[in-house]
Amino acid sequence: MNFRLIGVNHKSAPIEVREKLAIPESRLPEVTAKLAKHPGVEEAMILSTCNRVELLARCTNGTSDLRGFLKTQFGAEASALNGCLYEKDGKEAVRHLFRVTSSLDSLVVGEPQILGQVKEAYATARAVGAVSSQLDALVSRSFAVAKRVRSETAVGSSAVSVASVAVELAKKIFGSLQGKAVYLVGAGKMSELAARHLIAHGAGTIFVANRTFERAEKLAKEFEGQAILFEQLYETADKADIVITSTGAPFAIFRKEHGRLFLERRKNRPMFFIDIAVPRDVDAEMAKLEGIFVYDIDDLQQVVGEHVEDRKREADRAEQIVEEEVRKFEARLQTLSVVPTIVSLQEQLETIRQAEIDRVRGRLGKLTPEQELAVEAMTRGIVNKIMHAPISTLKSAAKDPEATTVIDLIRRVFNLSEKKAGEGR
């Protein structure tokens, strides 16, 4: 497999390096076309996202100076990239692409965006004529592998942050979050992030109460919500379906008697308290009220941990799928490499057979239909017997390291043309 990959990602390089190599979408076709014309490159594709820039190429004899391309294209000095670049050849390049497309190499394992980004890079490469047979087969297979990973594992289904867990739990309580009112008590960063997630999933009105009213006003303005004096907290909290609390109070500010009051005003409609404060803002006794749901920071982090653990377990299963697919692709590609030689051999011998029949036809005189069929059968039989040994040898050698040597030998013996596997452009 003459694939070669070079690149940087969020694990190998800081943003200062990645941004130097990043390629704007508008320039991707031009740079991809240049890479496809780089010496030694037969086919090429470039993936450029906020977390990675990777050049993938099928190279003549498996080699090409892709570092040189980076230096020419981006003015990137080798010293500046030392320790940041990774390079993968052959099977390693195939495995890497399968892992990237399946979101196993992503910052958040299982995130779905990367598959769309690889598809866009592939479409761009195809549009500029940089992809033909083998790279086309590789990238297409990577999409199938990603689909298999998604369908056979749950690697992309678990939430992984406190904010996203809060959304997930709220959905379990209320079904839809559409139009649900959210009350922020205190103005911590994590509660703000949780509120943004809730709004992104359909939550409606936002109330903000903070001991410093100006801070409440500022945050409320960001959410186009309503700032409320902290002294009015107990008079107004029942307006919210979801309360995110993160004050610095040294004691619980929501107790069981408050919960009873809220439920009475809400006619027992449920309330969900997300308590991010330490010490906790919500007394544990309040959670015993029917209709009041309380998750503190430990509860939330435990759910996150469970999801991460679930995702890791699923990622391990996904890695096994990738390994299996790499082996399958390698076997398929190796078999594919001997096909053009087999076809050339068949064409060559058929041409000889036809020429010999035409040469002796005049001396045979007029043949009956039965005699014509007999000549056809006899000559085809001879050709098939001649082809049997070299074709069997080619098929057997396809999976061996010496496949290229065997292909070259048979081409020389039978004087076949020089066209090789993958030459479609």
Short mmCIF file of C-alpha atoms in Angstrom, two decimals:
data_model
loop_
_atom_site.label_atom_id
_atom_site.label_comp_id
_atom_site.label_asym_id
_atom_site.label_seq_id
_atom_site.Cartn_x
_atom_site.Cartn_y
_atom_site.Cartn_z
CA MET A 1 0.00 0.00 0.00
CA ASN A 2 1.70 3.13 -1.22
CA PHE A 3 -0.18 5.52 1.05
CA ARG A 4 1.62 8.20 2.97
CA LEU A 5 0.21 10.64 5.54
CA ILE A 6 1.77 13.61 7.29
CA GLY A 7 0.13 16.06 9.63
CA VAL A 8 -0.41 17.73 12.96
CA ASN A 9 -3.36 17.55 15.31
CA HIS A 10 -4.57 18.75 18.71
CA LYS A 11 -2.45 16.08 20.42
CA SER A 12 0.81 16.66 18.56
CA ALA A 13 0.90 20.42 18.12
CA PRO A 14 -0.21 23.57 19.98
CA ILE A 15 -2.60 25.92 18.26
CA GLU A 16 0.30 28.25 17.39
CA VAL A 17 1.65 25.52 15.06
CA ARG A 18 -1.70 24.28 13.76
CA GLU A 19 -2.81 27.75 12.75
CA LYS A 20 0.35 28.15 10.63
CA LEU A 21 -0.59 25.08 8.59
CA ALA A 22 -4.36 25.60 8.51
CA ILE A 23 -5.79 25.99 5.03
CA PRO A 24 -8.85 28.21 4.53
CA GLU A 25 -11.76 26.46 2.83
CA SER A 26 -11.51 28.84 -0.11
CA ARG A 27 -7.90 27.76 -0.79
CA LEU A 28 -8.29 24.03 -0.20
CA PRO A 29 -8.96 23.13 -3.88
CA GLU A 30 -5.87 25.03 -5.04
CA VAL A 31 -3.55 23.51 -2.42
CA THR A 32 -4.94 20.01 -2.95
CA ALA A 33 -4.32 20.30 -6.69
CA LYS A 34 -0.74 21.41 -5.99
CA LEU A 35 -0.18 18.44 -3.71
CA ALA A 36 -1.47 16.07 -6.39
CA LYS A 37 1.20 17.46 -8.74
CA HIS A 38 4.00 17.26 -6.18
CA PRO A 39 6.82 14.92 -7.30
CA GLY A 40 6.10 11.33 -6.39
CA VAL A 41 2.42 11.92 -5.61
CA GLU A 42 -0.16 9.97 -7.60
CA GLU A 43 -3.32 10.86 -5.67
CA ALA A 44 -3.93 13.30 -2.81
CA MET A 45 -6.38 14.67 -0.28
CA ILE A 46 -6.00 17.32 2.44
CA LEU A 47 -8.00 17.47 5.67
CA SER A 48 -7.84 20.84 7.37
CA THR A 49 -9.95 21.47 10.49
CA CYS A 50 -9.49 23.45 13.70
CA ASN A 51 -7.94 20.38 15.33
CA ARG A 52 -5.86 18.89 12.51
CA VAL A 53 -4.14 19.45 9.18
CA GLU A 54 -3.27 16.22 7.36
CA LEU A 55 -1.95 15.48 3.90
CA LEU A 56 -2.83 12.02 2.58
CA ALA A 57 -1.23 10.81 -0.64
CA ARG A 58 -0.72 7.70 -2.71
CA CYS A 59 2.88 7.91 -3.77
CA THR A 60 4.98 6.32 -6.46
CA ASN A 61 6.80 3.45 -4.77
CA GLY A 62 5.34 4.71 -1.48
CA THR A 63 7.66 7.70 -1.14
CA SER A 64 7.37 11.44 -1.62
CA ASP A 65 8.85 14.43 0.18
CA LEU A 66 5.67 15.65 1.86
CA ARG A 67 7.71 17.59 4.41
CA GLY A 68 9.18 19.47 1.46
CA PHE A 69 5.66 20.27 0.26
CA LEU A 70 4.76 21.67 3.69
CA LYS A 71 7.86 23.83 3.67
CA THR A 72 7.20 25.16 0.17
CA GLN A 73 3.49 25.67 0.65
CA PHE A 74 3.44 27.13 4.13
CA GLY A 75 6.98 28.37 4.62
CA ALA A 76 7.12 26.00 7.59
CA GLU A 77 10.68 25.37 8.70
CA ALA A 78 11.43 21.82 9.74
CA SER A 79 12.81 23.03 13.07
CA ALA A 80 9.50 24.73 13.88
CA LEU A 81 7.62 21.51 13.19
CA ASN A 82 9.98 19.17 14.98
CA GLY A 83 8.09 17.10 17.47
CA CYS A 84 4.75 18.26 16.10
CA LEU A 85 4.51 16.34 12.84
CA TYR A 86 3.54 12.71 12.59
CA GLU A 87 4.11 10.60 9.49
CA LYS A 88 2.44 7.31 8.69
CA ASP A 89 3.01 4.94 5.80
CA GLY A 90 1.12 2.04 4.27
CA LYS A 91 -1.05 0.19 6.74
CA GLU A 92 -0.44 2.83 9.44
CA ALA A 93 -1.81 5.54 7.16
CA VAL A 94 -4.89 3.42 6.43
CA ARG A 95 -5.45 2.77 10.13
CA HIS A 96 -5.06 6.47 10.91
CA LEU A 97 -7.65 7.53 8.33
CA PHE A 98 -10.11 4.89 9.56
CA ARG A 99 -9.64 6.12 13.16
CA VAL A 100 -9.99 9.78 12.21
CA THR A 101 -13.14 9.23 10.14
CA SER A 102 -14.63 7.10 12.92
CA SER A 103 -13.94 9.93 15.42
CA LEU A 104 -11.58 7.80 17.50
CA ASP A 105 -8.79 10.36 17.09
CA SER A 106 -10.99 13.37 17.92
CA LEU A 107 -10.64 15.70 20.90
CA VAL A 108 -14.05 14.45 22.04
CA VAL A 109 -14.14 10.82 20.97
CA GLY A 110 -17.35 10.05 19.14
CA GLU A 111 -18.14 13.61 18.01
CA PRO A 112 -19.92 13.50 14.68
CA GLN A 113 -18.45 16.56 12.92
CA ILE A 114 -15.24 14.92 11.74
CA LEU A 115 -17.00 12.54 9.36
CA GLY A 116 -18.57 15.48 7.53
CA GLN A 117 -15.19 17.24 7.42
CA VAL A 118 -13.50 14.21 5.84
CA LYS A 119 -16.33 13.98 3.30
CA GLU A 120 -15.82 17.64 2.40
CA ALA A 121 -12.08 17.13 1.96
CA TYR A 122 -12.76 14.09 -0.24
CA ALA A 123 -15.29 16.00 -2.36
CA THR A 124 -12.76 18.81 -2.84
CA ALA A 125 -10.02 16.37 -3.86
CA ARG A 126 -12.33 14.66 -6.34
CA ALA A 127 -13.45 18.00 -7.77
CA VAL A 128 -9.85 18.95 -8.64
CA GLY A 129 -9.06 15.50 -10.06
CA ALA A 130 -6.70 14.53 -7.25
CA VAL A 131 -8.45 11.24 -6.44
CA SER A 132 -8.75 8.19 -8.65
CA SER A 133 -8.65 4.45 -8.01
CA GLN A 134 -6.81 3.48 -4.82
CA LEU A 135 -7.29 6.64 -2.76
CA ASP A 136 -10.92 6.61 -3.83
CA ALA A 137 -11.22 3.05 -2.56
CA LEU A 138 -9.47 3.95 0.71
CA VAL A 139 -11.54 7.04 1.56
CA SER A 140 -14.79 5.39 0.52
CA ARG A 141 -13.93 2.47 2.76
CA SER A 142 -13.22 4.85 5.65
CA PHE A 143 -16.79 6.15 5.38
CA ALA A 144 -18.09 2.59 5.54
CA VAL A 145 -15.88 1.90 8.59
CA ALA A 146 -17.20 5.04 10.33
CA LYS A 147 -20.76 3.94 9.62
CA ARG A 148 -20.02 0.48 10.98
CA VAL A 149 -18.45 1.94 14.14
CA ARG A 150 -21.53 4.14 14.66
CA SER A 151 -23.96 1.31 14.11
CA GLU A 152 -22.14 -1.42 16.05
CA THR A 153 -20.95 0.64 19.04
CA ALA A 154 -22.36 3.47 21.15
CA VAL A 155 -19.18 5.51 20.90
CA GLY A 156 -21.06 8.61 19.74
CA SER A 157 -24.10 8.43 21.96
CA SER A 158 -22.91 9.38 25.46
CA ALA A 159 -22.75 12.90 26.87
CA VAL A 160 -19.34 13.88 28.28
CA SER A 161 -19.56 17.22 30.08
CA VAL A 162 -21.38 18.49 33.14
CA ALA A 163 -23.29 20.89 30.94
CA SER A 164 -24.37 18.25 28.45
CA VAL A 165 -25.24 15.85 31.27
CA ALA A 166 -27.45 18.55 32.79
CA VAL A 167 -29.27 18.80 29.47
CA GLU A 168 -29.61 15.06 29.24
CA LEU A 169 -31.03 14.78 32.77
CA ALA A 170 -33.43 17.68 32.19
CA LYS A 171 -34.74 15.96 29.09
CA LYS A 172 -35.41 12.81 31.09
CA ILE A 173 -37.46 14.83 33.58
CA PHE A 174 -39.37 17.10 31.19
CA GLY A 175 -39.25 15.24 27.90
CA SER A 176 -38.79 18.28 25.69
CA LEU A 177 -36.98 21.40 26.96
CA GLN A 178 -38.92 23.58 24.57
CA GLY A 179 -40.01 26.73 26.38
CA LYS A 180 -38.83 25.59 29.83
CA ALA A 181 -37.84 28.47 32.11
CA VAL A 182 -34.32 28.45 33.59
CA TYR A 183 -33.29 30.27 36.77
CA LEU A 184 -29.59 30.99 37.36
CA VAL A 185 -28.79 31.57 41.04
CA GLY A 186 -25.27 32.93 41.25
CA ALA A 187 -23.25 33.52 38.14
CA GLY A 188 -20.51 30.93 37.93
CA LYS A 189 -18.93 29.92 34.65
CA MET A 190 -20.15 26.33 34.80
CA SER A 191 -23.74 27.34 35.46
CA GLU A 192 -23.53 29.82 32.60
CA LEU A 193 -22.29 27.03 30.31
CA ALA A 194 -25.07 24.71 31.48
CA ALA A 195 -27.60 27.46 30.78
CA ARG A 196 -26.24 27.90 27.26
CA HIS A 197 -26.61 24.17 26.63
CA LEU A 198 -30.16 24.22 27.93
CA ILE A 199 -31.04 27.17 25.70
CA ALA A 200 -29.45 25.46 22.72
CA HIS A 201 -31.83 22.58 23.33
CA GLY A 202 -34.92 24.72 23.43
CA ALA A 203 -35.12 26.22 26.94
CA GLY A 204 -36.93 29.56 26.97
CA THR A 205 -37.02 32.33 29.58
CA ILE A 206 -33.90 32.97 31.67
CA PHE A 207 -33.99 34.50 35.14
CA VAL A 208 -30.79 35.53 36.92
CA ALA A 209 -30.41 36.29 40.62
CA ASN A 210 -27.08 37.23 42.13
CA ARG A 211 -26.02 38.90 45.34
CA THR A 212 -24.41 41.55 43.14
CA PHE A 213 -27.33 42.81 41.10
CA GLU A 214 -25.12 44.41 38.43
CA ARG A 215 -23.61 40.99 37.68
CA ALA A 216 -27.11 39.54 37.43
CA GLU A 217 -28.10 42.30 35.01
CA LYS A 218 -25.03 41.71 32.86
CA LEU A 219 -25.60 37.97 32.63
CA ALA A 220 -29.32 38.37 32.05
CA LYS A 221 -28.54 40.72 29.18
CA GLU A 222 -26.35 38.07 27.54
CA PHE A 223 -29.26 35.64 27.58
CA GLU A 224 -31.89 38.29 26.87
CA GLY A 225 -33.32 37.27 30.23
CA GLN A 226 -34.54 38.99 33.38
CA ALA A 227 -32.37 40.05 36.34
CA ILE A 228 -33.94 39.58 39.76
CA LEU A 229 -32.90 40.96 43.13
CA PHE A 230 -31.42 38.21 45.29
CA GLU A 231 -33.80 39.19 48.09
CA GLN A 232 -36.69 38.16 45.82
CA LEU A 233 -35.28 34.68 45.20
CA TYR A 234 -37.89 32.70 47.16
CA GLU A 235 -40.75 34.78 45.74
CA THR A 236 -39.71 34.09 42.16
CA ALA A 237 -37.86 30.72 41.97
CA ASP A 238 -41.10 28.81 41.36
CA LYS A 239 -41.34 30.52 37.94
CA ALA A 240 -38.53 28.27 36.74
CA ASP A 241 -38.67 24.65 35.67
CA ILE A 242 -34.89 24.32 35.96
CA VAL A 243 -32.80 26.05 38.66
CA ILE A 244 -29.03 26.15 38.25
CA THR A 245 -27.50 27.30 41.49
CA SER A 246 -23.87 28.13 42.23
CA THR A 247 -23.63 30.68 44.99
CA GLY A 248 -20.79 30.94 47.48
CA ALA A 249 -23.13 30.62 50.44
CA PRO A 250 -21.70 28.62 53.35
CA PHE A 251 -25.06 26.87 53.89
CA ALA A 252 -27.95 25.55 51.87
CA ILE A 253 -30.12 28.34 50.55
CA PHE A 254 -32.85 25.97 49.29
CA ARG A 255 -34.38 23.81 51.99
CA LYS A 256 -37.29 21.43 52.26
CA GLU A 257 -39.77 24.14 53.27
CA HIS A 258 -38.83 26.12 50.16
CA GLY A 259 -39.40 23.07 48.01
CA ARG A 260 -42.88 22.56 49.46
CA LEU A 261 -43.70 26.23 48.81
CA PHE A 262 -42.50 26.04 45.19
CA LEU A 263 -44.48 22.89 44.46
CA GLU A 264 -47.61 24.41 45.95
CA ARG A 265 -47.29 27.49 43.74
CA ARG A 266 -46.54 25.35 40.71
CA LYS A 267 -49.47 23.05 41.41
CA ASN A 268 -46.99 20.18 41.77
CA ARG A 269 -45.37 20.64 38.37
CA PRO A 270 -41.81 19.24 38.70
CA MET A 271 -38.68 21.33 39.29
CA PHE A 272 -35.12 20.33 38.48
CA PHE A 273 -32.30 21.76 40.61
CA ILE A 274 -28.75 21.59 39.26
CA ASP A 275 -26.61 22.39 42.28
CA ILE A 276 -23.06 23.20 41.20
CA ALA A 277 -22.12 24.96 44.44
CA VAL A 278 -19.66 23.66 47.02
CA PRO A 279 -20.85 23.77 49.80
CA ARG A 280 -24.15 22.75 48.28
CA ASP A 281 -26.93 25.29 47.83
CA VAL A 282 -29.71 22.71 48.00
CA ASP A 283 -30.34 20.78 51.18
CA ALA A 284 -30.37 17.03 50.62
CA GLU A 285 -33.75 16.80 52.36
CA MET A 286 -35.37 18.80 49.59
CA ALA A 287 -34.62 16.05 47.11
CA LYS A 288 -36.98 13.79 49.06
CA LEU A 289 -39.99 15.82 47.96
CA GLU A 290 -41.94 14.24 45.15
CA GLY A 291 -41.67 16.48 42.13
CA ILE A 292 -38.31 17.98 43.14
CA PHE A 293 -35.24 16.58 41.35
CA VAL A 294 -31.82 17.58 42.67
CA TYR A 295 -28.41 16.78 41.17
CA ASP A 296 -25.33 18.20 42.88
CA ILE A 297 -21.85 18.47 41.37
CA ASP A 298 -20.83 14.99 42.50
CA ASP A 299 -23.97 13.51 40.97
CA LEU A 300 -23.28 15.29 37.71
CA GLN A 301 -19.62 14.34 37.61
CA GLN A 302 -20.49 10.76 38.41
CA VAL A 303 -22.81 10.71 35.41
CA VAL A 304 -20.06 12.28 33.30
CA GLY A 305 -17.63 9.65 34.55
CA GLU A 306 -20.06 6.88 33.71
CA HIS A 307 -20.47 8.29 30.23
CA VAL A 308 -16.71 8.62 29.74
CA GLU A 309 -16.24 5.06 30.94
CA ASP A 310 -19.02 3.90 28.64
CA ARG A 311 -17.45 5.78 25.78
CA LYS A 312 -14.00 4.34 26.50
CA ARG A 313 -15.46 0.84 26.50
CA GLU A 314 -17.25 1.56 23.25
CA ALA A 315 -14.08 3.13 21.80
CA ASP A 316 -12.19 -0.08 22.56
CA ARG A 317 -14.80 -2.00 20.57
CA ALA A 318 -14.52 0.55 17.79
CA GLU A 319 -10.73 0.10 17.69
CA GLN A 320 -11.24 -3.62 17.14
CA ILE A 321 -13.55 -2.86 14.21
CA VAL A 322 -10.92 -0.54 12.74
CA GLU A 323 -8.22 -3.23 13.01
CA GLU A 324 -10.46 -5.75 11.31
CA GLU A 325 -11.25 -3.29 8.53
CA VAL A 326 -7.57 -2.43 8.01
CA ARG A 327 -6.80 -6.11 7.44
CA LYS A 328 -9.72 -6.45 5.03
CA PHE A 329 -8.72 -3.37 3.08
CA GLU A 330 -5.10 -4.48 2.88
CA ALA A 331 -6.14 -7.88 1.51
CA ARG A 332 -8.51 -6.26 -0.98
CA LEU A 333 -5.90 -3.80 -2.18
CA GLN A 334 -3.27 -6.48 -2.56
CA THR A 335 -5.61 -8.58 -4.69
CA LEU A 336 -6.49 -5.48 -6.66
CA SER A 337 -2.83 -4.89 -7.49
CA VAL A 338 -2.58 -8.06 -9.64
CA VAL A 339 -5.86 -7.52 -11.53
CA PRO A 340 -4.43 -5.25 -14.29
CA THR A 341 -1.67 -7.80 -14.97
CA ILE A 342 -4.17 -10.66 -15.21
CA VAL A 343 -6.35 -8.62 -17.57
CA SER A 344 -3.32 -7.68 -19.71
CA LEU A 345 -2.25 -11.31 -19.87
CA GLN A 346 -5.72 -12.43 -20.95
CA GLU A 347 -5.88 -9.71 -23.61
CA GLN A 348 -2.39 -10.53 -24.89
CA LEU A 349 -3.05 -14.26 -25.29
CA GLU A 350 -6.48 -13.67 -26.80
CA THR A 351 -4.89 -11.40 -29.40
CA ILE A 352 -2.35 -14.13 -30.24
CA ARG A 353 -5.09 -16.76 -30.42
CA GLN A 354 -7.20 -14.71 -32.81
CA ALA A 355 -4.17 -13.87 -34.97
CA GLU A 356 -3.16 -17.53 -35.26
CA ILE A 357 -6.69 -18.59 -36.23
CA ASP A 358 -6.82 -15.88 -38.90
CA ARG A 359 -3.34 -16.92 -40.16
CA VAL A 360 -4.26 -20.59 -40.75
CA ARG A 361 -7.90 -20.05 -41.73
CA GLY A 362 -6.99 -19.83 -45.47
CA ARG A 363 -5.25 -23.22 -45.38
CA LEU A 364 -8.15 -24.88 -43.54
CA GLY A 365 -10.64 -24.04 -46.26
CA LYS A 366 -14.33 -23.61 -45.53
CA LEU A 367 -15.26 -24.99 -42.13
CA THR A 368 -18.63 -26.26 -41.05
CA PRO A 369 -20.19 -24.61 -37.96
CA GLU A 370 -19.26 -27.68 -35.92
CA GLN A 371 -15.63 -27.42 -37.10
CA GLU A 372 -15.58 -23.67 -36.23
CA LEU A 373 -16.74 -24.50 -32.71
CA ALA A 374 -14.13 -27.22 -32.40
CA VAL A 375 -11.31 -24.84 -33.41
CA GLU A 376 -12.64 -22.21 -30.96
CA ALA A 377 -12.77 -24.73 -28.15
CA MET A 378 -9.34 -26.17 -28.90
CA THR A 379 -7.55 -22.80 -29.11
CA ARG A 380 -9.31 -21.42 -26.04
CA GLY A 381 -8.37 -24.55 -24.15
CA ILE A 382 -4.71 -24.08 -25.08
CA VAL A 383 -4.78 -20.42 -24.01
CA ASN A 384 -6.48 -21.25 -20.71
CA LYS A 385 -3.88 -23.90 -19.93
CA ILE A 386 -1.08 -21.43 -20.70
CA MET A 387 -2.68 -18.75 -18.49
CA HIS A 388 -3.46 -21.03 -15.57
CA ALA A 389 0.02 -21.14 -14.04
CA PRO A 390 0.85 -17.40 -14.23
CA ILE A 391 -2.63 -16.34 -13.02
CA SER A 392 -2.48 -18.77 -10.10
CA THR A 393 0.97 -17.48 -9.26
CA LEU A 394 -0.23 -13.86 -9.37
CA LYS A 395 -3.22 -14.56 -7.13
CA SER A 396 -1.08 -16.45 -4.65
CA ALA A 397 1.56 -13.73 -4.58
CA ALA A 398 -0.98 -10.92 -4.17
CA LYS A 399 -0.89 -11.15 -0.38
CA ASP A 400 2.87 -11.58 -0.15
CA PRO A 401 5.54 -8.90 0.10
CA GLU A 402 7.11 -10.10 -3.19
CA ALA A 403 3.90 -9.40 -5.17
CA THR A 404 5.52 -6.52 -7.07
CA THR A 405 8.45 -8.74 -8.09
CA VAL A 406 6.12 -11.46 -9.37
CA ILE A 407 4.01 -8.93 -11.28
CA ASP A 408 7.11 -7.44 -12.94
CA LEU A 409 8.46 -10.91 -13.83
CA ILE A 410 5.26 -12.04 -15.53
CA ARG A 411 4.97 -8.78 -17.41
CA ARG A 412 8.49 -9.26 -18.76
CA VAL A 413 7.98 -12.92 -19.67
CA PHE A 414 4.78 -12.22 -21.59
CA ASN A 415 5.88 -8.78 -22.84
CA LEU A 416 2.87 -7.01 -21.32
CA SER A 417 2.36 -3.26 -21.41
CA GLU A 418 3.70 -1.16 -18.50
CA LYS A 419 0.31 0.04 -17.24
CA LYS A 420 0.05 -0.81 -13.56
CA ALA A 421 -2.65 -1.03 -10.95
CA GLY A 422 -4.19 2.28 -9.97
CA GLU A 423 -3.14 4.15 -13.11
CA GLY A 424 -6.43 5.68 -14.00
CA ARG A 425 -5.59 9.33 -14.34
#
